[in-house]
Short mmCIF file of C-alpha atoms in Angstrom, two decimals:
data_model
loop_
_atom_site.label_atom_id
_atom_site.label_comp_id
_atom_site.label_asym_id
_atom_site.label_seq_id
_atom_site.Cartn_x
_atom_site.Cartn_y
_atom_site.Cartn_z
CA MET A 1 23.92 216.74 88.50
CA SER A 2 21.87 213.61 88.24
CA SER A 3 20.05 212.58 85.10
CA VAL A 4 16.43 211.50 84.99
CA GLU A 5 17.66 207.93 84.84
CA GLU A 6 19.85 208.25 87.94
CA HIS A 7 17.47 210.38 89.98
CA ASP A 8 17.55 209.21 93.59
CA GLN A 9 14.43 207.18 94.27
CA SER A 10 15.40 205.33 97.43
CA ALA A 11 12.25 206.40 99.30
CA ILE A 12 9.78 205.33 96.61
CA THR A 13 6.65 203.32 97.22
CA LEU A 14 4.96 202.42 93.95
CA SER A 15 1.25 201.83 93.67
CA ALA A 16 -0.24 198.50 94.65
CA HIS A 17 -0.56 197.56 91.00
CA ALA A 18 3.19 197.82 90.57
CA SER A 19 3.81 195.35 93.37
CA THR A 20 1.31 192.80 92.09
CA PRO A 21 2.96 189.65 90.66
CA VAL A 22 3.20 189.89 86.88
CA HIS A 23 2.29 186.87 84.83
CA PRO A 24 4.86 186.03 82.16
CA PRO A 25 3.70 187.02 78.67
CA ALA A 26 3.60 184.42 75.96
CA PRO A 27 6.79 184.44 73.86
CA VAL A 28 6.64 186.25 70.55
CA ASN A 29 8.02 184.40 67.55
CA LEU A 30 10.28 186.87 65.79
CA PRO A 31 11.12 186.50 62.10
CA PRO A 32 14.76 186.28 60.95
CA ALA A 33 16.67 189.54 60.74
CA THR A 34 16.83 189.64 56.96
CA SER A 35 13.92 191.75 55.78
CA ASP A 36 15.46 195.24 55.91
CA SER A 37 18.66 196.95 54.91
CA GLY A 38 21.26 196.65 57.67
CA ALA A 39 19.37 193.96 59.54
CA SER A 40 22.01 191.35 58.70
CA SER A 41 24.76 193.58 60.11
CA PRO A 42 27.19 192.18 62.71
CA ALA A 43 25.53 194.67 65.07
CA TYR A 44 22.77 192.10 65.49
CA SER A 45 24.65 189.94 67.95
CA LEU A 46 22.75 187.71 70.33
CA LEU A 47 23.97 189.65 73.34
CA LYS A 48 26.08 192.70 73.97
CA ALA A 49 29.66 191.57 73.76
CA ASP A 50 30.79 193.25 76.98
CA ALA A 51 28.86 191.03 79.42
CA PRO A 52 26.77 188.31 77.78
CA ALA A 53 26.84 185.99 80.77
CA LYS A 54 25.02 188.48 82.99
CA ALA A 55 22.11 189.24 80.72
CA ALA A 56 19.73 186.47 81.69
CA ALA A 57 19.87 187.36 85.39
CA SER A 58 19.59 191.12 85.25
CA PHE A 59 15.86 191.86 85.33
CA ASP A 60 14.52 193.09 88.65
CA VAL A 61 10.93 191.87 88.17
CA GLY A 62 11.60 188.18 88.77
CA LEU A 63 10.80 187.07 85.22
CA PRO A 64 14.07 187.23 83.27
CA ALA A 65 13.53 184.21 81.05
CA ALA A 66 9.97 185.13 80.10
CA TYR A 67 10.88 188.69 79.24
CA LEU A 68 13.93 187.68 77.24
CA ASP A 69 11.72 185.31 75.26
CA GLU A 70 9.22 188.09 74.68
CA VAL A 71 11.61 190.76 73.44
CA GLY A 72 13.92 188.42 71.54
CA LEU A 73 17.69 188.40 71.97
CA GLU A 74 18.14 188.85 68.23
CA ARG A 75 16.95 192.46 68.61
CA VAL A 76 19.88 193.38 70.86
CA LEU A 77 22.44 195.57 69.09
CA ASN A 78 26.19 195.51 69.69
CA ILE A 79 27.26 199.12 69.07
CA ALA A 80 30.69 199.80 70.51
CA GLY A 81 30.56 202.44 73.24
CA VAL A 82 26.75 202.47 73.44
CA HIS A 83 24.71 200.71 76.11
CA ASN A 84 21.12 199.50 76.08
CA ALA A 85 20.83 199.38 72.29
CA ARG A 86 18.17 197.36 70.54
CA ASP A 87 15.93 197.30 67.47
CA LEU A 88 12.15 197.55 67.68
CA GLY A 89 11.87 195.32 64.64
CA GLY A 90 10.24 191.94 64.99
CA LEU A 91 7.61 192.87 67.56
CA SER A 92 4.18 191.93 66.22
CA GLY A 93 0.62 192.99 66.87
CA THR A 94 -2.81 193.35 65.34
CA LEU A 95 -1.58 195.66 62.57
CA GLY A 96 1.45 193.66 61.50
CA THR A 97 5.11 193.21 62.41
CA VAL A 98 7.47 196.10 63.09
CA ARG A 99 10.09 196.27 60.36
CA ARG A 100 13.67 195.59 61.35
CA GLY A 101 16.29 198.28 61.14
CA ARG A 102 13.82 201.21 61.11
CA VAL A 103 13.74 202.42 64.73
CA LEU A 104 16.54 201.76 67.21
CA ARG A 105 16.72 202.77 70.87
CA SER A 106 19.71 203.20 73.16
CA ALA A 107 21.43 205.08 75.94
CA ALA A 108 23.54 208.18 75.25
CA LEU A 109 26.19 208.38 72.54
CA ASP A 110 28.83 210.22 74.60
CA LYS A 111 31.14 207.18 74.54
CA LEU A 112 30.46 206.13 70.96
CA THR A 113 33.67 204.72 69.46
CA PRO A 114 34.83 204.86 65.83
CA ALA A 115 33.84 201.21 65.54
CA GLY A 116 30.40 202.04 66.93
CA ALA A 117 30.05 204.88 64.43
CA ARG A 118 30.84 202.48 61.61
CA THR A 119 28.17 200.14 62.93
CA LEU A 120 25.57 202.91 62.91
CA ALA A 121 26.59 203.80 59.37
CA ASP A 122 26.34 200.15 58.40
CA LEU A 123 22.78 200.15 59.73
CA GLY A 124 21.99 203.04 57.39
CA LEU A 125 21.21 205.48 60.21
CA ARG A 126 19.62 208.72 58.99
CA THR A 127 18.26 210.42 62.10
CA ILE A 128 19.23 210.62 65.78
CA PHE A 129 16.67 211.91 68.26
CA ASP A 130 18.37 213.18 71.45
CA LEU A 131 15.86 213.64 74.28
CA ARG A 132 18.28 214.96 76.90
CA THR A 133 18.34 218.39 78.50
CA GLN A 134 20.91 220.98 77.50
CA GLU A 135 22.71 220.40 80.79
CA GLU A 136 23.03 216.68 80.05
CA ARG A 137 24.24 217.37 76.53
CA ASP A 138 26.86 219.81 77.84
CA GLU A 139 28.04 217.35 80.45
CA ALA A 140 28.17 214.36 78.09
CA PRO A 141 28.16 215.53 74.45
CA SER A 142 27.41 212.93 71.80
CA ARG A 143 30.41 211.79 69.78
CA LEU A 144 29.00 212.35 66.32
CA SER A 145 32.03 213.88 64.61
CA HIS A 146 33.01 210.52 63.06
CA ALA A 147 33.19 210.75 59.28
CA GLU A 148 30.65 207.96 58.87
CA LEU A 149 27.96 210.04 60.59
CA THR A 150 28.30 213.34 58.74
CA ALA A 151 25.08 212.74 56.81
CA VAL A 152 23.04 211.80 59.88
CA ASP A 153 20.45 214.37 60.97
CA LEU A 154 20.62 215.19 64.69
CA VAL A 155 17.26 216.25 66.15
CA VAL A 156 17.34 217.64 69.69
CA LEU A 157 14.04 217.34 71.54
CA ASP A 158 14.58 218.55 75.10
CA TYR A 159 11.58 216.94 76.78
CA LEU A 160 12.08 218.41 80.24
CA GLY A 161 14.04 221.66 80.02
CA THR A 162 15.49 221.16 83.48
CA LEU A 163 16.10 218.29 85.87
CA ASP A 164 15.95 220.53 88.93
CA ASP A 165 12.24 220.07 89.56
CA LEU A 166 11.97 216.28 89.18
CA PRO A 167 9.69 214.73 91.82
CA GLY A 168 11.13 212.13 94.14
CA GLY A 169 9.08 209.04 93.31
CA GLN A 170 9.30 206.98 90.14
CA MET A 171 5.58 207.05 89.41
CA GLU A 172 5.45 210.76 90.17
CA MET A 173 8.41 211.30 87.90
CA TYR A 174 6.73 209.43 85.05
CA LEU A 175 3.56 211.47 85.40
CA HIS A 176 5.78 214.57 85.39
CA ILE A 177 7.39 213.39 82.14
CA VAL A 178 3.96 212.67 80.66
CA GLU A 179 2.82 216.22 81.39
CA ARG A 180 6.04 218.02 80.50
CA SER A 181 6.97 216.04 77.38
CA ALA A 182 3.71 215.60 75.49
CA THR A 183 4.36 218.11 72.71
CA GLY A 184 7.94 216.86 72.34
CA ILE A 185 6.77 213.27 71.97
CA VAL A 186 4.26 214.29 69.31
CA ASP A 187 6.97 216.30 67.55
CA LEU A 188 9.23 213.24 67.50
CA LEU A 189 6.46 211.06 66.08
CA GLU A 190 5.71 213.60 63.37
CA GLN A 191 9.35 213.81 62.35
CA LEU A 192 9.79 210.04 62.50
CA GLY A 193 6.85 209.61 60.14
CA ARG A 194 8.37 211.83 57.45
CA PRO A 195 9.94 210.28 54.35
CA ASN A 196 13.60 209.30 54.78
CA ALA A 197 13.64 209.85 58.56
CA ALA A 198 14.29 206.16 59.23
CA PRO A 199 16.42 204.35 60.10
CA ALA A 200 16.33 206.42 63.27
CA LEU A 201 17.82 206.12 66.74
CA VAL A 202 16.00 207.44 69.83
CA HIS A 203 18.02 207.98 73.01
CA CYS A 204 18.23 209.91 76.26
CA THR A 205 20.87 209.30 78.95
CA ALA A 206 20.26 205.69 79.96
CA GLY A 207 17.61 204.99 77.34
CA LYS A 208 15.06 203.71 79.83
CA ASP A 209 12.73 206.49 81.06
CA ARG A 210 12.19 209.22 78.47
CA THR A 211 13.17 206.85 75.69
CA GLY A 212 11.21 204.02 77.28
CA LEU A 213 7.99 206.01 77.49
CA THR A 214 8.38 207.38 73.97
CA ILE A 215 9.00 203.95 72.48
CA ALA A 216 6.07 202.49 74.43
CA LEU A 217 3.73 205.10 72.95
CA LEU A 218 5.10 204.47 69.45
CA LEU A 219 4.65 200.72 69.78
CA ASP A 220 1.10 201.24 70.99
CA LEU A 221 0.34 203.23 67.82
CA LEU A 222 1.80 200.35 65.80
CA GLY A 223 -0.62 197.89 67.37
CA VAL A 224 1.92 196.02 69.51
CA PRO A 225 0.21 194.44 72.56
CA ARG A 226 1.01 195.80 75.99
CA THR A 227 2.67 192.60 77.13
CA ALA A 228 5.29 193.03 74.40
CA ILE A 229 5.54 196.80 74.99
CA VAL A 230 6.20 196.24 78.69
CA ALA A 231 8.66 193.46 77.92
CA ASP A 232 10.67 195.71 75.61
CA TYR A 233 10.62 198.42 78.27
CA VAL A 234 11.86 196.14 81.05
CA ALA A 235 14.64 194.86 78.76
CA SER A 236 16.50 198.10 79.56
CA ASN A 237 17.52 196.53 82.87
CA ASN A 238 19.29 193.90 80.82
CA GLY A 239 20.86 196.45 78.48
CA LEU A 240 22.24 198.54 81.34
CA LEU A 241 23.46 195.63 83.46
CA GLY A 242 23.49 197.49 86.76
CA ARG A 243 25.19 200.64 85.45
CA ILE A 244 22.54 202.86 87.07
CA ARG A 245 21.05 203.00 90.54
CA THR A 246 17.41 202.41 89.69
CA ASN A 247 15.98 199.78 87.38
CA VAL A 248 12.61 200.00 85.73
CA SER A 249 9.74 197.66 86.56
CA ALA A 250 6.85 196.28 84.57
CA GLY A 251 4.38 197.83 87.00
CA LEU A 252 5.79 201.32 86.50
CA LEU A 253 5.00 201.41 82.79
CA GLU A 254 1.73 199.53 83.25
CA ASP A 255 0.57 202.11 85.79
CA THR A 256 1.65 205.00 83.58
CA LEU A 257 -0.27 203.63 80.59
CA ALA A 258 -3.25 202.94 82.86
CA ALA A 259 -3.16 206.59 83.95
CA LEU A 260 -3.33 207.63 80.29
CA ASP A 261 -6.23 205.22 79.77
CA GLU A 262 -8.09 206.77 82.67
CA ARG A 263 -7.53 210.40 81.71
CA TYR A 264 -7.48 210.25 77.90
CA GLY A 265 -9.14 206.95 77.05
CA SER A 266 -5.91 205.46 75.69
CA PRO A 267 -2.26 206.35 75.04
CA ARG A 268 -3.29 207.40 71.54
CA GLY A 269 -5.94 209.66 73.07
CA TYR A 270 -3.18 211.32 75.12
CA LEU A 271 -1.13 211.93 71.99
CA GLU A 272 -4.10 213.21 70.00
CA ALA A 273 -4.98 215.59 72.83
CA HIS A 274 -1.53 217.11 72.33
CA GLY A 275 -1.67 217.42 68.55
CA LEU A 276 -1.06 213.98 67.03
CA THR A 277 -2.89 213.68 63.70
CA GLU A 278 -4.35 210.71 61.85
CA ALA A 279 -1.98 211.50 59.00
CA THR A 280 1.03 211.02 61.28
CA VAL A 281 -0.34 207.72 62.60
CA ALA A 282 -0.91 206.49 59.04
CA ALA A 283 2.59 207.57 57.99
CA LEU A 284 4.22 205.80 60.94
CA ARG A 285 2.34 202.59 60.23
CA ALA A 286 3.16 202.73 56.52
CA GLU A 287 6.84 203.32 57.22
CA LEU A 288 7.43 201.05 60.19
CA LEU A 289 5.18 198.03 59.69
CA GLU A 290 5.82 195.16 57.32
CA ALA A 291 2.10 194.72 56.74
CA THR A 292 -0.91 196.64 57.93
CA VAL A 293 -4.63 196.21 58.21
CA ALA A 294 -7.24 198.94 58.20
CA ALA A 295 -6.49 201.65 60.75
CA SER A 296 -8.64 201.56 63.84
#
């Protein structure tokens, strides 16, 4: 069985937009990691301890330095046994700056170590959103039996149901996820906006496709510009360091968001068409942003 993240895409030809050279986004100046509980934890290492020397050369879009500047190395999390972990905190946009230590993203927790569990507890983790299928969970169950995690709420949101009908191309697969997962994404956002849901961790298998799209839509609601959203998305190539067969590209997410613009007017329009309410948007902004301006 192959996961969404390791689906064979050797015969893919992305759209012309995806192959167009991407101009490096301007670096975002991130504030120090001191504003939220857990943000001063040793988990906030500059690079994952297992392979720091490889990080700067791992992006497949030809812009490693620019994208590392954009997403900020201080957001990378060192959680033992967990790959591709980082904090959304510090990204800024028109509505304010995303609070540190509120929403984390990562790959699966099937190799989480006792030390990693202690790190998650140290970060004050309250909710884990698992986006994998039942087959993936059976094959690689999360290691959440550690004593430190007994109070953490596990929320299973099976976005796809099955991996048997995944289309062959990356863009086609993303449009498939968009169609199949809309109500699940809205459900996650509603639960994330509830009191005491955060700090929360969102993950799938590799933390780059289902998680990547979900986080992109969340960041869009929080007013983060697309350059920063795409940069955070592409940072998964750095977090996985060649552990999977297919990397993500800036053009893939850009084209997916453009498809939502064309069909629904915006990513928010897509979410609202599948049940997202203004109350949920307001709750997410109140919970996850350091400062807000009037909702648009």
